[in-house]
DNA sequence: GATGAATGAGATTTCATTCAT
DNA sequence: AATGAATGAAATCTCATTCAT
């Protein structure tokens, strides 16, 4: 049975990292979780760190492709942002362990973060969406698109973090509420009276 | 005055954690940075972890007090949020290393699970501000205040992260732009045409 | 013809051992050098050690036979020693990698303790030549033939080592000089005035 | 009791390397032999390899100094060579474990050998002695001094090797015989009739 | 014959922490 | 208070060898 051991090990590492954190996870734990000898791990991956790197890269590549797909639909900008929010937030219900690992480790690995251009590209994509919204007149000028993209991404990530840390409720209904809240807040604003627009 | 060396070590640990991350920092690095023998560290602190805990508690308490101070001024809610954003973002220029450590290590560290209680209080304060704004009619209903507080916090944190990682410009002027962008985006919204408010 | 691959592996191992030394060479290196899967190696050889053993035995046997051939010619002893020196030293130009391995690994390897019996035979042959020279009156008495054989062998080996390590020049002309130097020095001596012989 | 643990470890490593060979010796063996925790080894030495390197360098430095001392006495060249031979050969009785390690490992560590300029300097010293003998007329011309120094050194090393491998007798009397044999053979030659000198 | 995935014993090294001085 | 030698648990990684295909 030629089950793909490489994939087996990779998925095991996601579960173990999610459970114990990267630094606290031992290579032996991962091998045990995968049901293979620990030596095999080094047949497929150069090091423990390469596992984490692979998880990062795989996920971000996928995420980026999806975002680009959404971008190319040419929806109104608000709708594009909503779809992006939906994709990111629903990852929590689809692959919670991966989200756990990313949320907990990504920020703490300055080394990794730099190597992974995908993250930067995600910001760039968000920035494009916002800038395009401004050019079309749907979004107002005067908001810096670069900072805005960070704000949007930070909002998404913090909600994921809240779920990971168990600080926020996360039923399916909650996920929908979170999605709507982000879009309404960032696009429509908190204020009840519309501000005077220049 | 024995507090001297203790403080020396603590400040050294902030710099080292900021530079290399908690897990990657060795006790010897901190001692070297402080210019003392590594044994001395254990005279003042129980363990390496206690250092991180101390950094967190010192800063977080201060931050929390400042936020509560702002809260008690009874400004309009939008103005309160602006002041909170200003305090947090300006900390970057004043004590960037501490910000680095808090952003990277503390908020999402399983080490400090017990500290989550104190982190929670920050979210609770933000939530109060938003809820109060809704009750006074300044903010519209229909936005979940709990999620909104996470969004606000996440926006702040991501901009700090952008600065930490060198992805965002951080001159004094930029800090002001960031502050304004956050408040405008979250309170007034991205849209150019004010939506119909129920 | 299955001997093909066997020979391929054997020759590859000579090159790899010569380049990196026995202990530092990995079985995978040898397989790669030979262009075969490393598993195949175990089809032809019991272990990594058997490779070294095989190299040794092949070469040493050949060398020993040649020396014995020279011995049986019944030349004057000085001429016999010259021919032995010539054979050994010229091997460097013909098969430098094998010489490298023999010089570096085999002669002083505890792995091949059992092979010392065969090494011993080389010394015994040299000893016989010297002793015979003494009996015929060509060489003087008073020089211990056993020690003398080691001195002769050591002289040869060190020059080979010098070539292996790049410390000595090794053009064809140099090889001839080396050969002459050894014979002159060991047979005629360094002194300009002949000592009084008892 | 401030016994020098560094020295303790170094000496233990000599014994262990002598007994089992460098590659076969485990760091734990050395620590056990020294009666310390294996971690301490890394307090004093960067790695297992640095131990071997230190042994090499210490011994060669000592040896080189001694040779230079002998050189500066300005004895007749034959006498200088005799004294050098005596120093080198007597090392076997004085510090047999060190000799064992050097004889067995030195040739097999191409890496180390290059780093240790002392070896080359020893050859240079021998070369100087021989050349000086030629210039003074004590030694005849026509023998290449560089090759001659290798021959001399090789003769010494092979006799040490014979002792290490148990192939040669090594009573005090034997050591004296070896010393005399080397000098007689290399200076006076094997021949009973003095050759015609040009 | 030939492959290379799989194994696992075992090696080196790191580093937080202790403690005698 | 201050030092840094000493400890040893624990972690990562290597690599000769086996064996199913």
PDB file of N, CA, C and O in Angstrom, chain B residues 24 118 177:
ATOM      1  N   UNK B  24      14.337  31.213  21.282  1.00  0.00           N
ATOM      2  CA  UNK B  24      15.664  31.179  20.689  1.00  0.00           C
ATOM      3  C   UNK B  24      16.687  31.924  21.559  1.00  0.00           C
ATOM      4  O   UNK B  24      17.889  31.781  21.348  1.00  0.00           O
ATOM      5  N   UNK B 118      -5.390  38.741  32.228  1.00  0.00           N
ATOM      6  CA  UNK B 118      -5.083  40.163  32.166  1.00  0.00           C
ATOM      7  C   UNK B 118      -5.246  40.714  30.754  1.00  0.00           C
ATOM      8  O   UNK B 118      -5.633  41.859  30.578  1.00  0.00           O
ATOM      9  N   UNK B 177      -0.301  59.026  10.703  1.00  0.00           N
ATOM     10  CA  UNK B 177      -1.165  58.504   9.625  1.00  0.00           C
ATOM     11  C   UNK B 177      -1.836  57.203  10.047  1.00  0.00           C
ATOM     12  O   UNK B 177      -3.029  56.991   9.845  1.00  0.00           O
TER      13      UNK B 177
END
